[in-house]
Coordinates of C-alpha atoms (C1' of nucleotides) in Angstrom, one line a residue:
Chain M
M289 CA 39.6 -105.7 226.0
G290 CA 42.7 -103.8 225.2
H291 CA 43.0 -104.6 221.6
H292 CA 41.8 -102.6 218.7
S293 CA 40.5 -103.3 215.3
C294 CA 43.6 -102.4 213.4
C295 CA 46.0 -104.3 215.6
N296 CA 44.1 -107.4 216.4
Q297 CA 46.8 -109.7 215.1
Q298 CA 49.2 -111.1 217.7
K299 CA 52.8 -110.0 217.9
V300 CA 52.1 -106.4 217.0
K301 CA 54.9 -104.2 218.1
R302 CA 54.3 -100.9 219.7
G303 CA 56.2 -98.0 221.1
L304 CA 59.1 -96.3 219.6
W305 CA 60.3 -97.2 216.1
S306 CA 63.8 -98.7 215.7
P307 CA 66.1 -97.5 213.0
E308 CA 65.7 -101.0 211.3
E309 CA 62.0 -100.6 211.3
D310 CA 62.3 -97.1 209.8
E311 CA 64.5 -98.4 207.1
K312 CA 62.1 -101.2 206.2
L313 CA 59.2 -98.8 206.0
I314 CA 61.2 -96.2 204.0
R315 CA 62.4 -98.9 201.6
Y316 CA 58.9 -100.3 201.1
I317 CA 57.1 -96.9 200.6
T318 CA 59.7 -95.4 198.3
T319 CA 59.5 -98.4 196.0
H320 CA 55.8 -99.3 196.3
G321 CA 54.1 -96.1 197.5
C322 CA 51.5 -96.1 200.2
G323 CA 48.5 -97.5 198.5
C324 CA 46.8 -99.4 201.3
W325 CA 48.2 -98.9 204.8
S326 CA 46.7 -102.0 206.2
E327 CA 48.8 -104.1 203.7
V328 CA 52.0 -102.2 204.4
P329 CA 53.1 -104.0 207.6
Q330 CA 52.9 -107.5 206.0
K331 CA 54.5 -106.5 202.7
A332 CA 57.2 -104.5 204.4
G333 CA 57.9 -107.1 206.9
L334 CA 57.0 -105.1 209.9
Q335 CA 55.3 -106.3 213.1
R336 CA 53.2 -103.1 213.3
C337 CA 49.7 -102.2 212.5
G338 CA 48.9 -100.2 209.4
K339 CA 48.0 -97.2 211.4
S340 CA 51.3 -97.1 213.2
C341 CA 53.1 -97.3 209.8
R342 CA 51.0 -94.5 208.4
L343 CA 51.6 -92.3 211.4
R344 CA 55.4 -93.0 211.4
W345 CA 55.6 -92.2 207.7
I346 CA 53.4 -89.1 207.8
N347 CA 54.9 -87.6 210.9
Y348 CA 58.5 -88.6 210.7
L349 CA 59.8 -90.4 207.7
R350 CA 58.3 -88.8 204.6
P351 CA 61.0 -86.9 202.7
D352 CA 59.4 -83.5 202.6
I353 CA 59.2 -83.2 206.3
R354 CA 60.5 -80.1 207.9
R355 CA 62.5 -80.3 211.1
G356 CA 63.7 -78.0 213.7
R357 CA 62.3 -75.1 215.5
F358 CA 59.4 -73.2 214.1
T359 CA 60.4 -69.9 212.6
P360 CA 58.9 -66.7 214.0
E361 CA 56.8 -66.5 210.8
E362 CA 55.5 -70.0 211.3
E363 CA 54.8 -69.3 215.0
K364 CA 52.8 -66.2 214.1
L365 CA 50.9 -68.1 211.5
I366 CA 50.1 -70.9 213.9
I367 CA 48.8 -68.5 216.5
N368 CA 46.7 -66.6 214.0
L369 CA 45.3 -69.7 212.4
H370 CA 44.5 -71.2 215.7
G371 CA 42.7 -68.1 216.6
A372 CA 40.7 -68.5 213.4
V373 CA 39.9 -72.1 213.3
G374 CA 40.7 -73.5 216.7
N375 CA 42.1 -76.9 217.3
R376 CA 41.9 -78.0 213.7
W377 CA 45.5 -79.0 213.6
A378 CA 45.4 -80.7 210.2
H379 CA 43.9 -77.5 208.7
I380 CA 46.6 -75.4 210.3
A381 CA 49.3 -77.8 209.2
S382 CA 48.1 -77.5 205.6
H383 CA 49.2 -73.9 205.7
L384 CA 52.7 -74.8 206.9
P385 CA 54.5 -76.9 204.3
G386 CA 56.5 -79.8 205.7
R387 CA 55.0 -79.4 209.2
T388 CA 52.6 -82.0 210.6
D389 CA 49.5 -81.6 212.6
N390 CA 51.1 -83.5 215.4
E391 CA 54.0 -81.2 215.6
I392 CA 51.8 -78.1 215.6
K393 CA 49.6 -79.6 218.2
N394 CA 52.5 -80.3 220.4
Y395 CA 53.9 -76.9 219.9
W396 CA 50.6 -75.2 220.7
N397 CA 50.0 -77.3 223.8
S398 CA 53.4 -76.5 225.3
W399 CA 53.3 -72.9 224.2
I400 CA 49.9 -72.4 225.7
K401 CA 51.0 -74.0 228.9
K402 CA 54.0 -71.7 229.1
K403 CA 52.0 -68.6 228.3
I404 CA 49.3 -69.3 230.9
R405 CA 51.9 -70.2 233.5
K406 CA 53.8 -67.0 233.0
P407 CA 52.2 -64.1 234.7
S408 CA 51.2 -61.3 232.4
T409 CA 53.8 -58.6 232.1
T410 CA 51.4 -56.1 230.6
S411 CA 49.4 -53.7 232.6
S412 CA 47.0 -55.3 235.0
N413 CA 44.5 -52.6 234.1
N414 CA 42.4 -54.8 232.0
T415 CA 40.3 -52.1 230.6
K416 CA 43.0 -51.4 228.0
I417 CA 43.3 -53.5 225.0
N418 CA 46.8 -54.9 224.5
T419 CA 48.3 -55.6 221.1
N420 CA 51.8 -56.4 220.0
Q421 CA 52.5 -52.7 219.7
D422 CA 53.0 -50.6 222.7
S423 CA 49.5 -49.3 222.4
H424 CA 47.4 -47.3 224.7
F425 CA 44.0 -46.5 223.5
T426 CA 42.1 -43.5 224.7
S427 CA 38.8 -45.0 223.6
A428 CA 37.3 -47.9 221.8
Q429 CA 36.9 -45.7 218.8
D430 CA 40.6 -44.9 219.0
F431 CA 41.4 -48.6 219.0
F432 CA 39.1 -49.1 216.1
N433 CA 40.7 -46.3 214.1
R434 CA 44.2 -47.4 214.7
N435 CA 43.8 -51.0 214.1
L436 CA 41.0 -52.2 211.9
S437 CA 41.7 -49.9 209.1
T438 CA 45.3 -50.9 208.9
K439 CA 44.9 -54.6 209.0
S440 CA 44.9 -56.8 206.0
P441 CA 41.6 -58.6 205.2
V442 CA 41.1 -62.0 206.8
Q443 CA 42.2 -64.7 204.4
D444 CA 39.3 -66.5 202.9
T445 CA 40.5 -69.8 204.2
L446 CA 40.1 -68.5 207.7
F447 CA 37.0 -67.7 209.5
P448 CA 35.9 -65.1 207.0
L449 CA 34.4 -62.6 209.3
T450 CA 35.4 -59.2 210.5
F451 CA 32.8 -58.3 213.1
M452 CA 31.8 -60.3 216.1
F453 CA 29.3 -59.1 218.6
D454 CA 26.8 -60.6 220.9
I455 CA 23.8 -59.9 223.0
G456 CA 24.7 -60.2 226.5
P457 CA 24.4 -59.2 230.1
T458 CA 25.9 -56.0 231.5
T459 CA 28.0 -57.9 233.9
T460 CA 31.1 -57.9 231.7
T461 CA 33.6 -56.2 233.9
T462 CA 36.3 -55.3 231.5
T463 CA 34.9 -53.3 228.7
E464 CA 35.6 -50.0 227.2
G465 CA 32.3 -48.5 226.2
L466 CA 31.5 -46.1 223.5
G467 CA 29.4 -44.2 226.0
V468 CA 26.1 -44.5 224.3
T469 CA 23.9 -43.7 227.3
D470 CA 20.5 -43.1 226.0
N471 CA 17.6 -45.0 227.5
T472 CA 17.0 -47.6 224.9
R473 CA 17.5 -51.1 225.9
I474 CA 20.9 -51.3 224.3
D475 CA 22.5 -48.9 226.8
H476 CA 25.9 -49.2 225.3
I477 CA 28.1 -51.0 222.9
N478 CA 31.5 -52.1 224.0
F479 CA 34.6 -53.9 223.0
H480 CA 35.5 -57.0 224.9
E481 CA 38.9 -57.1 226.4
N482 CA 39.7 -60.0 224.0
A483 CA 39.4 -57.7 221.0
G484 CA 42.5 -58.4 219.1
I485 CA 42.2 -62.1 218.9
L486 CA 41.0 -63.4 215.6
M487 CA 38.4 -65.6 217.1
N488 CA 36.4 -68.4 216.0
Q489 CA 33.2 -69.5 217.6
E490 CA 34.8 -72.0 219.9
T491 CA 37.3 -69.5 221.2
W492 CA 34.6 -67.0 221.7
Q493 CA 32.5 -69.5 223.6
M494 CA 35.5 -70.5 225.7
N495 CA 36.2 -66.9 226.5
Q496 CA 32.7 -66.3 227.5
H497 CA 32.9 -69.2 229.9
Q498 CA 35.8 -67.4 231.5
H499 CA 33.6 -64.5 232.2
H500 CA 35.1 -63.1 235.3
Q501 CA 38.0 -60.7 235.1
S502 CA 40.4 -62.8 237.2
E503 CA 39.9 -65.8 234.9
M504 CA 40.1 -63.7 231.8
L505 CA 43.6 -62.6 232.8
Q506 CA 44.7 -66.1 231.9
F507 CA 44.0 -65.3 228.3
T508 CA 45.5 -62.0 228.0
P509 CA 49.0 -63.4 227.2
L510 CA 47.4 -65.2 224.3
M511 CA 46.7 -61.8 222.7
E512 CA 50.4 -61.0 222.2
N513 CA 51.8 -61.1 218.7
L514 CA 48.5 -61.2 216.9
E515 CA 48.1 -59.1 213.8
N516 CA 44.7 -60.1 212.5
I517 CA 41.9 -58.3 214.2
M518 CA 38.5 -59.5 214.7
L519 CA 36.3 -57.1 216.6
P520 CA 33.9 -58.5 219.0
I521 CA 31.1 -56.1 219.8
D522 CA 29.0 -56.7 222.9
V523 CA 25.5 -55.5 222.4
Q524 CA 24.0 -54.8 225.7
N525 CA 20.3 -55.1 226.1
G526 CA 20.0 -54.0 229.6
G527 CA 20.0 -57.5 231.0
G528 CA 17.3 -59.9 231.9
G529 CA 15.1 -59.3 228.9
Q530 CA 14.3 -60.6 225.5
I531 CA 16.2 -59.0 222.8
S532 CA 13.9 -56.8 220.8
E533 CA 13.8 -55.6 217.2
A534 CA 14.5 -52.2 218.5
D535 CA 17.7 -53.6 220.0
C536 CA 18.7 -55.0 216.7
L537 CA 17.8 -51.9 214.8
Q538 CA 19.9 -49.7 217.0
Q539 CA 22.8 -52.2 216.8
R540 CA 22.5 -52.3 213.1
N541 CA 22.6 -48.5 212.9
E542 CA 25.7 -48.4 215.0
M543 CA 27.4 -51.0 212.9
N544 CA 26.5 -49.3 209.7
E545 CA 28.0 -46.1 210.9
W546 CA 31.2 -47.8 211.7
I547 CA 31.3 -49.7 208.5
E548 CA 30.7 -46.6 206.6
A549 CA 33.5 -44.8 208.5
Q550 CA 35.9 -47.7 208.2
N551 CA 34.9 -49.2 204.9
S552 CA 36.4 -52.5 206.0
C553 CA 33.6 -54.8 207.1
S554 CA 32.3 -57.3 204.6
S555 CA 30.5 -59.6 207.0
Y556 CA 29.7 -60.2 210.6
F557 CA 28.8 -62.9 213.0
L558 CA 25.8 -63.2 215.2
W559 CA 26.4 -64.9 218.4
D560 CA 24.2 -65.1 221.4
Q561 CA 26.7 -65.0 224.2
A562 CA 24.2 -65.6 227.0
Q563 CA 22.6 -68.5 225.2
G564 CA 19.4 -67.7 226.9
N565 CA 20.9 -68.1 230.3
V566 CA 20.7 -64.5 231.2
G567 CA 17.9 -62.9 229.3
G568 CA 15.1 -64.3 227.3
D569 CA 15.0 -67.4 225.2
A570 CA 18.1 -68.2 223.2
S571 CA 16.5 -69.4 220.0
S572 CA 14.0 -66.6 220.1
N573 CA 16.8 -64.1 220.5
M574 CA 18.7 -65.5 217.6
A575 CA 15.6 -65.6 215.5
T576 CA 15.1 -61.9 216.2
L577 CA 18.7 -61.1 215.4
L578 CA 18.7 -63.2 212.2
S579 CA 15.5 -61.6 211.0
S580 CA 16.9 -58.1 211.7
F581 CA 20.2 -58.4 210.0
P582 CA 21.0 -58.9 206.4
S583 CA 23.0 -62.0 205.5
S584 CA 25.8 -59.8 204.4
L585 CA 26.7 -56.1 204.5
Chain N
dA245 C1' 75.3 -90.2 242.9
dA246 C1' 70.6 -90.5 243.2
dC247 C1' 66.4 -88.6 242.8
dC248 C1' 62.8 -85.9 241.0
dG249 C1' 59.9 -82.9 238.4
dG250 C1' 58.9 -80.7 234.1
dG251 C1' 59.2 -80.2 229.1
dG252 C1' 59.3 -82.0 224.6
dC253 C1' 57.6 -85.0 221.6
dA254 C1' 56.6 -89.6 219.4
dA255 C1' 53.1 -92.6 219.5
dC256 C1' 48.7 -94.4 220.8
dC257 C1' 43.6 -94.4 221.4
dG258 C1' 39.0 -93.7 220.2
dC259 C1' 35.9 -91.7 217.2
dC260 C1' 34.1 -90.4 212.9
dG261 C1' 33.0 -90.2 208.1
dG262 C1' 33.7 -92.2 203.6
dT263 C1' 33.8 -96.3 200.8
dC264 C1' 32.8 -100.6 199.1
dG265 C1' 31.0 -105.1 198.7
Chain P
dT245 C1' 20.6 -100.8 203.3
dC246 C1' 24.0 -102.3 206.1
dG247 C1' 28.1 -103.5 208.2
dA248 C1' 33.1 -104.1 207.8
dC249 C1' 37.0 -101.7 206.9
dC250 C1' 40.0 -97.9 206.4
dG251 C1' 42.2 -93.4 206.7
dG252 C1' 42.1 -89.1 209.0
dC253 C1' 41.8 -86.5 213.0
dG254 C1' 42.2 -84.6 217.6
dG255 C1' 42.9 -85.7 222.5
dT256 C1' 45.8 -88.0 225.4
dT257 C1' 49.5 -90.8 227.2
dG258 C1' 53.8 -92.0 228.5
dC259 C1' 58.7 -92.3 227.6
dC260 C1' 63.0 -90.0 227.6
dC261 C1' 66.0 -86.4 228.6
dC262 C1' 67.7 -82.7 231.2
dG263 C1' 68.4 -79.5 234.8
dG264 C1' 68.0 -78.7 239.6
dT265 C1' 68.6 -80.4 244.3

DNA sequence: AACCGGGGCAACCGCCGGTCG
DNA sequence: TCGACCGGCGGTTGCCCCGGT
């Protein structure tokens, strides 16, 4: 135990690289290129495994590497991209020339620690949606009007969706409803407090696991400095029941109204928040949703 | 001066998917 | 078809430095 396939020869050095080792690796790669990493150590005269050489080159030695602090533009891009694709560091790095996935991952991990540690300085009234502007929204519709229509379209390399909504219980404590109060099973449609994050499915799922308000407060700092807007819409079905075609129809009508008013939604995302834990059977709910909504708008 | 705790970050580890014989 | 091998990736570790006590 304790040895790995790539490093199964004896005398494999590990740990930090010395300047001499760096020099050997640079000299070899610049003259021969990096064809086969497993051959590099022997040919370059290094007591390392090929993986270690590759990592050292990619993350530190290659000539087009960028060093130093991230610029504010880069930071913003990282935050937005992370909101869109989650912990796909290599993907995020591909949008930042000269930066490595490792560097971005390190940055994010320390950044997120700091942000979560620091108590939120924004209003503790969690029914208001915070953005980077000093915004105070009088209603969800106000938020919608002032944000969605002014935001640039989501890049096609990102999660290419504008709307996110779910079917869920009415226990969400921090919402700002549109006040649809008729007696259908969808009693209202609301925006989650995390509106403003460009979310991917994983982020959404994570947020839903942090369902209670006190826990959600941890995530409000993450909403700062975000420009791209994805709008999660919470379709309430009254709780405890199977989502019905009537639920879907009503939701669809609501969406269509908004889309017509805003002219800015090209697609949407169906996501069963409750996963069947609260009301009805998850796969059945999704089947109803899928059959009720077109594949694109 | 010694210790300690946290942050930053380079490097490692294990897993996975692709390739090739 | 299968297994060995390899590179890529994301999670994690652990070292080093620095500031506070």
